[in-house]
Amino acid sequence: MSPFSATNNLSGTETLHIHLRLSQYREETSPPVSMPLPPATTPVPQPVFMPGMSHAAESPAPAPAPSAIPTRPKDDETTDDKNQDPSSPATSLPRLRLHVQDVAHPGSSIFLSSVNAATVLRSSIDSIHAHLYSQPPSSPPPTRSVTLVLRDMDGVAYTTGSDLDPDHKEIHFSLRYISSIAPSSRQSAEIRGVLLHELVHCYQWNGRGRAPGGLIEGVADWVRLRCDLAPPHWSREQVPAKWDVGYQGTAYFLEYLEDRFGKGTIRRMNEKLRKERYEEKAFWTELVGGPVEQLFEDYKKTLLKGGQKD
Ligand SMILES: [Zn+2]
């Protein structure tokens, strides 16, 4: 081949010439390199191009080593292709992150010593899928990442979409609350229970935003209940003021519906909240054949009967 026969006869300077051409080519492929110098352009784009600068800094480095020739461009191409983890497509697990805002806080060491941070989010998401999305499989919301933020704040925890994109979720969990969990034997279960509740919010449907907040909170605590992570102060016997009081009050009502209408009722309810806008009367009649107020009256009767037996 001509390139090889040519290089056999080439002097070192010609080899070097080839190398310089490669370097030039690489600079052309990263256009911002020469841009930051002339400040004639508007200052705004410069931060956007800043990450490119680190690439540019790498470019001149190979030039001083005039070693063997043409393999480098291919190497660069493959490193530019970001390899996917082959294990990821099976379960569409989002990117999971942990952000500990204050490692010196007592709550941080309690959290890190009570749960396996590397697996607790994943196993919680698996549980949510098992209760809300299995048999037949349906589609969870397109949550693309979950960032767990441990920070010192009032309250227990909350979940929100990120500033940039609602598909990127943030769970904020109070270090102050974590450090207050007592007795210490409760720490692991309470942390896992709160995380599970918040993760349900990352994966449940809401009837196009029309489902009552109490129902949303009730579903989250229902999953917690089903995963045997109900805290000891929850009481099945307590009669809630209304069906959508939220949290454990609604969770036990949902448990009653699951028992009465069969396994998978709450999963079907979640699926219905995915497919359509929540309109109370039609929603419950189509789901379980009657208005929710009537079901709630039936539920309260079973609680009162149970109370009389005791
Ligand atoms: Zn909640």
PDB file of C-alpha atoms and ligand atoms in Angstrom:
ATOM      1  CA  MET A   1       0.000   0.000   0.000  1.00  0.00           C
ATOM      2  CA  SER A   2       1.217   3.415  -0.781  1.00  0.00           C
ATOM      3  CA  PRO A   3       1.017   4.937   2.725  1.00  0.00           C
ATOM      4  CA  PHE A   4       3.258   2.237   4.150  1.00  0.00           C
ATOM      5  CA  SER A   5       5.754   2.305   1.359  1.00  0.00           C
ATOM      6  CA  ALA A   6       5.746   6.043   1.685  1.00  0.00           C
ATOM      7  CA  THR A   7       6.433   6.018   5.410  1.00  0.00           C
ATOM      8  CA  ASN A   8       9.316   3.599   4.891  1.00  0.00           C
ATOM      9  CA  ASN A   9      11.013   6.233   2.838  1.00  0.00           C
ATOM     10  CA  LEU A  10       9.892   9.140   4.924  1.00  0.00           C
ATOM     11  CA  SER A  11      12.122  11.083   7.176  1.00  0.00           C
ATOM     12  CA  GLY A  12      11.083  11.931  10.707  1.00  0.00           C
ATOM     13  CA  THR A  13       9.982  15.373   9.672  1.00  0.00           C
ATOM     14  CA  GLU A  14       7.377  14.016   7.318  1.00  0.00           C
ATOM     15  CA  THR A  15       6.043  11.722  10.020  1.00  0.00           C
ATOM     16  CA  LEU A  16       5.806  14.742  12.227  1.00  0.00           C
ATOM     17  CA  HIS A  17       3.911  16.556   9.517  1.00  0.00           C
ATOM     18  CA  ILE A  18       1.255  13.843   9.526  1.00  0.00           C
ATOM     19  CA  HIS A  19       0.942  14.189  13.248  1.00  0.00           C
ATOM     20  CA  LEU A  20       0.480  17.908  13.096  1.00  0.00           C
ATOM     21  CA  ARG A  21      -2.306  17.477  10.624  1.00  0.00           C
ATOM     22  CA  LEU A  22      -4.053  15.167  13.072  1.00  0.00           C
ATOM     23  CA  SER A  23      -3.717  17.700  15.825  1.00  0.00           C
ATOM     24  CA  GLN A  24      -5.094  20.365  13.594  1.00  0.00           C
ATOM     25  CA  TYR A  25      -8.015  18.194  12.699  1.00  0.00           C
ATOM     26  CA  ARG A  26      -8.779  17.650  16.336  1.00  0.00           C
ATOM     27  CA  GLU A  27      -8.765  21.309  17.048  1.00  0.00           C
ATOM     28  CA  GLU A  28     -11.198  21.827  14.217  1.00  0.00           C
ATOM     29  CA  THR A  29     -13.518  19.271  15.747  1.00  0.00           C
ATOM     30  CA  SER A  30     -13.648  21.233  18.969  1.00  0.00           C
ATOM     31  CA  PRO A  31     -14.588  24.656  17.635  1.00  0.00           C
ATOM     32  CA  PRO A  32     -14.751  26.599  20.871  1.00  0.00           C
ATOM     33  CA  VAL A  33     -11.025  26.289  21.454  1.00  0.00           C
ATOM     34  CA  SER A  34     -10.071  29.466  19.678  1.00  0.00           C
ATOM     35  CA  MET A  35     -13.256  31.274  20.604  1.00  0.00           C
ATOM     36  CA  PRO A  36     -12.673  32.415  24.166  1.00  0.00           C
ATOM     37  CA  LEU A  37      -9.746  34.632  23.240  1.00  0.00           C
ATOM     38  CA  PRO A  38     -11.472  37.327  21.198  1.00  0.00           C
ATOM     39  CA  PRO A  39     -13.844  38.985  23.615  1.00  0.00           C
ATOM     40  CA  ALA A  40     -15.587  40.689  20.752  1.00  0.00           C
ATOM     41  CA  THR A  41     -18.366  38.161  20.957  1.00  0.00           C
ATOM     42  CA  THR A  42     -21.002  38.476  23.627  1.00  0.00           C
ATOM     43  CA  PRO A  43     -19.884  37.197  27.031  1.00  0.00           C
ATOM     44  CA  VAL A  44     -22.882  34.925  27.428  1.00  0.00           C
ATOM     45  CA  PRO A  45     -21.806  31.895  25.346  1.00  0.00           C
ATOM     46  CA  GLN A  46     -18.475  31.469  27.081  1.00  0.00           C
ATOM     47  CA  PRO A  47     -19.725  29.500  30.120  1.00  0.00           C
ATOM     48  CA  VAL A  48     -21.615  27.227  27.737  1.00  0.00           C
ATOM     49  CA  PHE A  49     -18.391  26.375  25.986  1.00  0.00           C
ATOM     50  CA  MET A  50     -16.331  26.018  29.121  1.00  0.00           C
ATOM     51  CA  PRO A  51     -16.589  22.216  29.334  1.00  0.00           C
ATOM     52  CA  GLY A  52     -15.083  22.047  25.835  1.00  0.00           C
ATOM     53  CA  MET A  53     -11.985  23.729  27.180  1.00  0.00           C
ATOM     54  CA  SER A  54     -10.935  20.655  29.058  1.00  0.00           C
ATOM     55  CA  HIS A  55     -11.080  18.686  25.823  1.00  0.00           C
ATOM     56  CA  ALA A  56      -9.021  21.342  24.178  1.00  0.00           C
ATOM     57  CA  ALA A  57      -6.421  21.143  26.886  1.00  0.00           C
ATOM     58  CA  GLU A  58      -6.004  17.463  26.103  1.00  0.00           C
ATOM     59  CA  SER A  59      -5.520  18.076  22.409  1.00  0.00           C
ATOM     60  CA  PRO A  60      -2.013  19.501  22.382  1.00  0.00           C
ATOM     61  CA  ALA A  61      -0.691  16.781  24.649  1.00  0.00           C
ATOM     62  CA  PRO A  62      -0.174  13.989  22.070  1.00  0.00           C
ATOM     63  CA  ALA A  63       1.738  16.215  19.714  1.00  0.00           C
ATOM     64  CA  PRO A  64       5.152  16.044  21.448  1.00  0.00           C
ATOM     65  CA  ALA A  65       5.183  12.264  21.222  1.00  0.00           C
ATOM     66  CA  PRO A  66       5.802  11.468  17.558  1.00  0.00           C
ATOM     67  CA  SER A  67       5.243   7.763  18.002  1.00  0.00           C
ATOM     68  CA  ALA A  68       3.379   5.417  15.712  1.00  0.00           C
ATOM     69  CA  ILE A  69       0.713   6.945  13.711  1.00  0.00           C
ATOM     70  CA  PRO A  70      -2.859   6.438  12.843  1.00  0.00           C
ATOM     71  CA  THR A  71      -4.537   4.610  15.711  1.00  0.00           C
ATOM     72  CA  ARG A  72      -5.217   7.656  17.839  1.00  0.00           C
ATOM     73  CA  PRO A  73      -8.184   9.149  16.018  1.00  0.00           C
ATOM     74  CA  LYS A  74     -10.041   5.863  16.373  1.00  0.00           C
ATOM     75  CA  ASP A  75      -9.233   5.759  20.073  1.00  0.00           C
ATOM     76  CA  ASP A  76     -10.641   9.206  20.475  1.00  0.00           C
ATOM     77  CA  GLU A  77     -13.812   8.287  18.652  1.00  0.00           C
ATOM     78  CA  THR A  78     -14.451   5.316  20.900  1.00  0.00           C
ATOM     79  CA  THR A  79     -13.830   7.292  24.059  1.00  0.00           C
ATOM     80  CA  ASP A  80     -16.268   9.899  22.818  1.00  0.00           C
ATOM     81  CA  ASP A  81     -18.937   7.232  22.569  1.00  0.00           C
ATOM     82  CA  LYS A  82     -20.188   6.846  26.088  1.00  0.00           C
ATOM     83  CA  ASN A  83     -20.575   3.159  26.746  1.00  0.00           C
ATOM     84  CA  GLN A  84     -23.902   2.130  28.226  1.00  0.00           C
ATOM     85  CA  ASP A  85     -23.964  -0.172  31.179  1.00  0.00           C
ATOM     86  CA  PRO A  86     -25.158  -3.454  29.659  1.00  0.00           C
ATOM     87  CA  SER A  87     -27.051  -4.346  32.823  1.00  0.00           C
ATOM     88  CA  SER A  88     -29.212  -1.224  32.772  1.00  0.00           C
ATOM     89  CA  PRO A  89     -31.794  -1.819  29.999  1.00  0.00           C
ATOM     90  CA  ALA A  90     -33.484  -4.783  31.709  1.00  0.00           C
ATOM     91  CA  THR A  91     -35.047  -2.682  34.451  1.00  0.00           C
ATOM     92  CA  SER A  92     -35.482   0.913  33.470  1.00  0.00           C
ATOM     93  CA  LEU A  93     -33.958   2.148  36.681  1.00  0.00           C
ATOM     94  CA  PRO A  94     -33.306   5.883  36.683  1.00  0.00           C
ATOM     95  CA  ARG A  95     -30.011   7.418  37.648  1.00  0.00           C
ATOM     96  CA  LEU A  96     -29.951   7.428  41.459  1.00  0.00           C
ATOM     97  CA  ARG A  97     -27.925   9.949  43.381  1.00  0.00           C
ATOM     98  CA  LEU A  98     -27.196  10.612  47.015  1.00  0.00           C
ATOM     99  CA  HIS A  99     -26.296  14.083  48.172  1.00  0.00           C
ATOM    100  CA  VAL A 100     -25.290  14.439  51.802  1.00  0.00           C
ATOM    101  CA  GLN A 101     -25.292  18.132  52.512  1.00  0.00           C
ATOM    102  CA  ASP A 102     -23.641  17.877  55.908  1.00  0.00           C
ATOM    103  CA  VAL A 103     -21.666  14.712  56.677  1.00  0.00           C
ATOM    104  CA  ALA A 104     -20.865  16.038  60.138  1.00  0.00           C
ATOM    105  CA  HIS A 105     -24.548  16.119  61.085  1.00  0.00           C
ATOM    106  CA  PRO A 106     -25.470  13.273  63.477  1.00  0.00           C
ATOM    107  CA  GLY A 107     -28.311  12.328  61.120  1.00  0.00           C
ATOM    108  CA  SER A 108     -25.824  11.600  58.328  1.00  0.00           C
ATOM    109  CA  SER A 109     -23.974   8.892  60.206  1.00  0.00           C
ATOM    110  CA  ILE A 110     -27.267   7.424  61.414  1.00  0.00           C
ATOM    111  CA  PHE A 111     -28.513   7.268  57.825  1.00  0.00           C
ATOM    112  CA  LEU A 112     -25.307   5.808  56.428  1.00  0.00           C
ATOM    113  CA  SER A 113     -25.010   3.203  59.162  1.00  0.00           C
ATOM    114  CA  SER A 114     -28.704   2.229  59.115  1.00  0.00           C
ATOM    115  CA  VAL A 115     -29.308   1.556  55.425  1.00  0.00           C
ATOM    116  CA  ASN A 116     -27.202   0.521  52.475  1.00  0.00           C
ATOM    117  CA  ALA A 117     -27.240   3.714  50.467  1.00  0.00           C
ATOM    118  CA  ALA A 118     -26.127   1.827  47.363  1.00  0.00           C
ATOM    119  CA  THR A 119     -29.146  -0.478  47.339  1.00  0.00           C
ATOM    120  CA  VAL A 120     -31.951   1.025  49.407  1.00  0.00           C
ATOM    121  CA  LEU A 121     -33.323   3.223  46.632  1.00  0.00           C
ATOM    122  CA  ARG A 122     -33.198   0.448  44.089  1.00  0.00           C
ATOM    123  CA  SER A 123     -34.900  -2.101  46.327  1.00  0.00           C
ATOM    124  CA  SER A 124     -37.591   0.446  47.210  1.00  0.00           C
ATOM    125  CA  ILE A 125     -38.268   1.101  43.536  1.00  0.00           C
ATOM    126  CA  ASP A 126     -38.500  -2.656  42.960  1.00  0.00           C
ATOM    127  CA  SER A 127     -41.133  -2.852  45.714  1.00  0.00           C
ATOM    128  CA  ILE A 128     -43.109  -0.001  44.170  1.00  0.00           C
ATOM    129  CA  HIS A 129     -43.060  -1.757  40.811  1.00  0.00           C
ATOM    130  CA  ALA A 130     -44.220  -4.964  42.442  1.00  0.00           C
ATOM    131  CA  HIS A 131     -47.225  -3.265  44.039  1.00  0.00           C
ATOM    132  CA  LEU A 132     -48.201  -0.719  41.402  1.00  0.00           C
ATOM    133  CA  TYR A 133     -46.920  -1.967  38.054  1.00  0.00           C
ATOM    134  CA  SER A 134     -46.869  -5.742  37.859  1.00  0.00           C
ATOM    135  CA  GLN A 135     -49.370  -8.164  36.337  1.00  0.00           C
ATOM    136  CA  PRO A 136     -50.163  -6.901  33.771  1.00  0.00           C
ATOM    137  CA  PRO A 137     -47.271  -4.540  33.384  1.00  0.00           C
ATOM    138  CA  SER A 138     -48.166  -0.910  32.856  1.00  0.00           C
ATOM    139  CA  SER A 139     -46.129   2.211  32.440  1.00  0.00           C
ATOM    140  CA  PRO A 140     -44.772   4.163  35.381  1.00  0.00           C
ATOM    141  CA  PRO A 141     -44.105   7.883  34.962  1.00  0.00           C
ATOM    142  CA  PRO A 142     -40.945   8.671  32.993  1.00  0.00           C
ATOM    143  CA  THR A 143     -38.813   9.446  36.025  1.00  0.00           C
ATOM    144  CA  ARG A 144     -35.268   9.799  34.712  1.00  0.00           C
ATOM    145  CA  SER A 145     -33.351  10.386  37.911  1.00  0.00           C
ATOM    146  CA  VAL A 146     -33.893  10.520  41.637  1.00  0.00           C
ATOM    147  CA  THR A 147     -31.581  12.542  43.817  1.00  0.00           C
ATOM    148  CA  LEU A 148     -31.817  11.933  47.533  1.00  0.00           C
ATOM    149  CA  VAL A 149     -30.754  15.054  49.394  1.00  0.00           C
ATOM    150  CA  LEU A 150     -29.996  14.656  53.093  1.00  0.00           C
ATOM    151  CA  ARG A 151     -30.061  18.060  54.712  1.00  0.00           C
ATOM    152  CA  ASP A 152     -30.852  19.834  57.942  1.00  0.00           C
ATOM    153  CA  MET A 153     -34.402  21.124  57.675  1.00  0.00           C
ATOM    154  CA  ASP A 154     -37.782  21.179  59.446  1.00  0.00           C
ATOM    155  CA  GLY A 155     -40.287  18.399  58.893  1.00  0.00           C
ATOM    156  CA  VAL A 156     -39.598  14.881  57.683  1.00  0.00           C
ATOM    157  CA  ALA A 157     -39.251  14.716  53.915  1.00  0.00           C
ATOM    158  CA  TYR A 158     -40.724  15.893  50.640  1.00  0.00           C
ATOM    159  CA  THR A 159     -40.405  15.124  46.959  1.00  0.00           C
ATOM    160  CA  THR A 160     -40.217  17.628  44.157  1.00  0.00           C
ATOM    161  CA  GLY A 161     -39.284  17.851  40.503  1.00  0.00           C
ATOM    162  CA  SER A 162     -35.946  19.456  39.799  1.00  0.00           C
ATOM    163  CA  ASP A 163     -35.822  23.064  38.638  1.00  0.00           C
ATOM    164  CA  LEU A 164     -34.899  22.004  35.128  1.00  0.00           C
ATOM    165  CA  ASP A 165     -37.176  19.082  34.420  1.00  0.00           C
ATOM    166  CA  PRO A 166     -40.040  17.473  36.376  1.00  0.00           C
ATOM    167  CA  ASP A 167     -38.853  14.022  35.279  1.00  0.00           C
ATOM    168  CA  HIS A 168     -35.786  14.519  37.466  1.00  0.00           C
ATOM    169  CA  LYS A 169     -36.947  14.084  41.047  1.00  0.00           C
ATOM    170  CA  GLU A 170     -35.425  15.260  44.272  1.00  0.00           C
ATOM    171  CA  ILE A 171     -36.246  13.734  47.633  1.00  0.00           C
ATOM    172  CA  HIS A 172     -35.285  15.989  50.500  1.00  0.00           C
ATOM    173  CA  PHE A 173     -34.942  14.087  53.756  1.00  0.00           C
ATOM    174  CA  SER A 174     -34.401  15.895  57.042  1.00  0.00           C
ATOM    175  CA  LEU A 175     -31.188  15.048  58.879  1.00  0.00           C
ATOM    176  CA  ARG A 176     -32.728  16.583  61.976  1.00  0.00           C
ATOM    177  CA  TYR A 177     -35.626  14.154  61.737  1.00  0.00           C
ATOM    178  CA  ILE A 178     -33.316  11.186  61.128  1.00  0.00           C
ATOM    179  CA  SER A 179     -31.297  12.064  64.204  1.00  0.00           C
ATOM    180  CA  SER A 180     -34.518  12.202  66.261  1.00  0.00           C
ATOM    181  CA  ILE A 181     -35.745   8.688  65.449  1.00  0.00           C
ATOM    182  CA  ALA A 182     -36.097   6.718  68.670  1.00  0.00           C
ATOM    183  CA  PRO A 183     -35.430   4.138  69.813  1.00  0.00           C
ATOM    184  CA  SER A 184     -32.351   3.484  67.725  1.00  0.00           C
ATOM    185  CA  SER A 185     -33.712   0.063  66.819  1.00  0.00           C
ATOM    186  CA  ARG A 186     -36.357   1.932  64.761  1.00  0.00           C
ATOM    187  CA  GLN A 187     -33.861   3.900  62.701  1.00  0.00           C
ATOM    188  CA  SER A 188     -33.423   1.531  59.786  1.00  0.00           C
ATOM    189  CA  ALA A 189     -37.131   0.728  59.304  1.00  0.00           C
ATOM    190  CA  GLU A 190     -38.192   4.349  59.704  1.00  0.00           C
ATOM    191  CA  ILE A 191     -35.616   5.584  57.192  1.00  0.00           C
ATOM    192  CA  ARG A 192     -36.622   2.899  54.701  1.00  0.00           C
ATOM    193  CA  GLY A 193     -40.304   3.630  55.278  1.00  0.00           C
ATOM    194  CA  VAL A 194     -39.938   7.356  54.652  1.00  0.00           C
ATOM    195  CA  LEU A 195     -37.780   6.734  51.576  1.00  0.00           C
ATOM    196  CA  LEU A 196     -40.320   4.292  50.198  1.00  0.00           C
ATOM    197  CA  HIS A 197     -43.163   6.769  50.741  1.00  0.00           C
ATOM    198  CA  GLU A 198     -41.279   9.525  48.941  1.00  0.00           C
ATOM    199  CA  LEU A 199     -40.210   7.229  46.115  1.00  0.00           C
ATOM    200  CA  VAL A 200     -43.847   6.299  45.521  1.00  0.00           C
ATOM    201  CA  HIS A 201     -44.405   9.985  44.750  1.00  0.00           C
ATOM    202  CA  CYS A 202     -41.751   9.631  42.040  1.00  0.00           C
ATOM    203  CA  TYR A 203     -43.624   6.697  40.511  1.00  0.00           C
ATOM    204  CA  GLN A 204     -47.356   7.102  41.008  1.00  0.00           C
ATOM    205  CA  TRP A 205     -49.920   8.597  38.654  1.00  0.00           C
ATOM    206  CA  ASN A 206     -52.249  11.381  39.674  1.00  0.00           C
ATOM    207  CA  GLY A 207     -55.201  11.462  37.261  1.00  0.00           C
ATOM    208  CA  ARG A 208     -53.726  14.337  35.243  1.00  0.00           C
ATOM    209  CA  GLY A 209     -53.103  16.260  38.440  1.00  0.00           C
ATOM    210  CA  ARG A 210     -56.760  16.020  39.549  1.00  0.00           C
ATOM    211  CA  ALA A 211     -56.578  13.247  42.171  1.00  0.00           C
ATOM    212  CA  PRO A 212     -57.049  14.504  45.749  1.00  0.00           C
ATOM    213  CA  GLY A 213     -53.834  15.073  47.674  1.00  0.00           C
ATOM    214  CA  GLY A 214     -55.117  12.743  50.371  1.00  0.00           C
ATOM    215  CA  LEU A 215     -55.398   9.920  47.852  1.00  0.00           C
ATOM    216  CA  ILE A 216     -51.862  10.554  46.591  1.00  0.00           C
ATOM    217  CA  GLU A 217     -50.533  10.443  50.155  1.00  0.00           C
ATOM    218  CA  GLY A 218     -52.683   7.430  50.924  1.00  0.00           C
ATOM    219  CA  VAL A 219     -51.248   5.425  48.020  1.00  0.00           C
ATOM    220  CA  ALA A 220     -47.725   6.257  49.191  1.00  0.00           C
ATOM    221  CA  ASP A 221     -48.469   5.013  52.704  1.00  0.00           C
ATOM    222  CA  TRP A 222     -50.390   2.021  51.341  1.00  0.00           C
ATOM    223  CA  VAL A 223     -47.215   0.829  49.595  1.00  0.00           C
ATOM    224  CA  ARG A 224     -45.339   1.424  52.830  1.00  0.00           C
ATOM    225  CA  LEU A 225     -47.941  -0.601  54.676  1.00  0.00           C
ATOM    226  CA  ARG A 226     -47.709  -3.442  52.164  1.00  0.00           C
ATOM    227  CA  CYS A 227     -43.951  -3.540  52.556  1.00  0.00           C
ATOM    228  CA  ASP A 228     -44.239  -4.048  56.316  1.00  0.00           C
ATOM    229  CA  LEU A 229     -42.741  -0.660  57.005  1.00  0.00           C
ATOM    230  CA  ALA A 230     -45.675   0.841  58.894  1.00  0.00           C
ATOM    231  CA  PRO A 231     -44.402   2.578  62.024  1.00  0.00           C
ATOM    232  CA  PRO A 232     -45.747   1.404  65.365  1.00  0.00           C
ATOM    233  CA  HIS A 233     -47.905   4.493  65.951  1.00  0.00           C
ATOM    234  CA  TRP A 234     -50.108   3.741  62.931  1.00  0.00           C
ATOM    235  CA  SER A 235     -53.431   2.287  63.950  1.00  0.00           C
ATOM    236  CA  ARG A 236     -55.724   0.255  61.742  1.00  0.00           C
ATOM    237  CA  GLU A 237     -58.590   0.670  64.189  1.00  0.00           C
ATOM    238  CA  GLN A 238     -58.605   4.436  64.193  1.00  0.00           C
ATOM    239  CA  VAL A 239     -61.631   5.779  62.289  1.00  0.00           C
ATOM    240  CA  PRO A 240     -60.491   8.491  59.866  1.00  0.00           C
ATOM    241  CA  ALA A 241     -62.533  11.673  59.529  1.00  0.00           C
ATOM    242  CA  LYS A 242     -62.871  11.235  55.775  1.00  0.00           C
ATOM    243  CA  TRP A 243     -61.712   8.788  53.134  1.00  0.00           C
ATOM    244  CA  ASP A 244     -59.118  11.157  51.673  1.00  0.00           C
ATOM    245  CA  VAL A 245     -57.671  12.299  54.966  1.00  0.00           C
ATOM    246  CA  GLY A 246     -54.359  11.058  53.540  1.00  0.00           C
ATOM    247  CA  TYR A 247     -51.420   9.108  54.906  1.00  0.00           C
ATOM    248  CA  GLN A 248     -52.165   6.048  57.014  1.00  0.00           C
ATOM    249  CA  GLY A 249     -55.865   6.956  57.391  1.00  0.00           C
ATOM    250  CA  THR A 250     -56.364   6.618  53.642  1.00  0.00           C
ATOM    251  CA  ALA A 251     -53.795   3.810  53.398  1.00  0.00           C
ATOM    252  CA  TYR A 252     -55.888   1.534  55.629  1.00  0.00           C
ATOM    253  CA  PHE A 253     -58.997   2.434  53.627  1.00  0.00           C
ATOM    254  CA  LEU A 254     -57.164   1.449  50.439  1.00  0.00           C
ATOM    255  CA  GLU A 255     -56.132  -1.764  52.153  1.00  0.00           C
ATOM    256  CA  TYR A 256     -59.802  -2.426  52.868  1.00  0.00           C
ATOM    257  CA  LEU A 257     -60.631  -1.891  49.191  1.00  0.00           C
ATOM    258  CA  GLU A 258     -57.808  -4.228  48.194  1.00  0.00           C
ATOM    259  CA  ASP A 259     -59.215  -6.912  50.503  1.00  0.00           C
ATOM    260  CA  ARG A 260     -62.807  -6.365  49.435  1.00  0.00           C
ATOM    261  CA  PHE A 261     -62.366  -6.089  45.670  1.00  0.00           C
ATOM    262  CA  GLY A 262     -59.373  -8.316  45.261  1.00  0.00           C
ATOM    263  CA  LYS A 263     -55.628  -8.214  44.958  1.00  0.00           C
ATOM    264  CA  GLY A 264     -54.542  -5.673  42.368  1.00  0.00           C
ATOM    265  CA  THR A 265     -57.330  -3.166  43.070  1.00  0.00           C
ATOM    266  CA  ILE A 266     -54.932  -0.392  44.028  1.00  0.00           C
ATOM    267  CA  ARG A 267     -52.675  -1.247  41.107  1.00  0.00           C
ATOM    268  CA  ARG A 268     -55.691  -0.914  38.799  1.00  0.00           C
ATOM    269  CA  MET A 269     -56.564   2.348  40.504  1.00  0.00           C
ATOM    270  CA  ASN A 270     -53.089   3.695  39.825  1.00  0.00           C
ATOM    271  CA  GLU A 271     -53.392   2.584  36.201  1.00  0.00           C
ATOM    272  CA  LYS A 272     -56.716   4.380  35.928  1.00  0.00           C
ATOM    273  CA  LEU A 273     -55.037   7.497  37.339  1.00  0.00           C
ATOM    274  CA  ARG A 274     -52.507   7.162  34.509  1.00  0.00           C
ATOM    275  CA  LYS A 275     -55.039   6.802  31.746  1.00  0.00           C
ATOM    276  CA  GLU A 276     -57.556   9.447  32.609  1.00  0.00           C
ATOM    277  CA  ARG A 277     -58.334  12.644  34.379  1.00  0.00           C
ATOM    278  CA  TYR A 278     -59.718  12.026  37.852  1.00  0.00           C
ATOM    279  CA  GLU A 279     -63.458  12.740  38.084  1.00  0.00           C
ATOM    280  CA  GLU A 280     -64.549  11.420  41.431  1.00  0.00           C
ATOM    281  CA  LYS A 281     -67.958   9.901  40.750  1.00  0.00           C
ATOM    282  CA  ALA A 282     -67.104   8.177  37.477  1.00  0.00           C
ATOM    283  CA  PHE A 283     -63.682   7.127  38.717  1.00  0.00           C
ATOM    284  CA  TRP A 284     -64.845   5.071  41.675  1.00  0.00           C
ATOM    285  CA  THR A 285     -67.951   3.713  40.034  1.00  0.00           C
ATOM    286  CA  GLU A 286     -65.930   2.426  37.107  1.00  0.00           C
ATOM    287  CA  LEU A 287     -63.193   1.095  39.363  1.00  0.00           C
ATOM    288  CA  VAL A 288     -65.182  -0.700  42.053  1.00  0.00           C
ATOM    289  CA  GLY A 289     -68.831  -0.194  41.159  1.00  0.00           C
ATOM    290  CA  GLY A 290     -69.871   2.490  43.611  1.00  0.00           C
ATOM    291  CA  PRO A 291     -69.262   5.994  44.948  1.00  0.00           C
ATOM    292  CA  VAL A 292     -66.308   6.369  47.285  1.00  0.00           C
ATOM    293  CA  GLU A 293     -68.443   7.870  50.062  1.00  0.00           C
ATOM    294  CA  GLN A 294     -70.531   4.712  50.169  1.00  0.00           C
ATOM    295  CA  LEU A 295     -67.410   2.559  50.278  1.00  0.00           C
ATOM    296  CA  PHE A 296     -66.074   4.690  53.075  1.00  0.00           C
ATOM    297  CA  GLU A 297     -69.296   4.246  55.074  1.00  0.00           C
ATOM    298  CA  ASP A 298     -68.985   0.481  54.604  1.00  0.00           C
ATOM    299  CA  TYR A 299     -65.369   0.684  55.743  1.00  0.00           C
ATOM    300  CA  LYS A 300     -66.222   2.640  58.886  1.00  0.00           C
ATOM    301  CA  LYS A 301     -68.841   0.021  59.779  1.00  0.00           C
ATOM    302  CA  THR A 302     -66.231  -2.719  59.665  1.00  0.00           C
ATOM    303  CA  LEU A 303     -63.981  -0.631  61.933  1.00  0.00           C
ATOM    304  CA  LEU A 304     -66.757  -0.052  64.449  1.00  0.00           C
ATOM    305  CA  LYS A 305     -67.686  -3.722  64.435  1.00  0.00           C
ATOM    306  CA  GLY A 306     -64.069  -4.635  64.969  1.00  0.00           C
ATOM    307  CA  GLY A 307     -63.889  -2.162  67.856  1.00  0.00           C
ATOM    308  CA  GLN A 308     -66.976  -3.695  69.507  1.00  0.00           C
ATOM    309  CA  LYS A 309     -65.441  -7.148  69.367  1.00  0.00           C
ATOM    310  CA  ASP A 310     -62.494  -5.914  71.350  1.00  0.00           C
TER     311      ASP A 310
HETATM  312 ZN    ZN B   1     -46.077  12.132  50.758  1.00  0.00          ZN
END
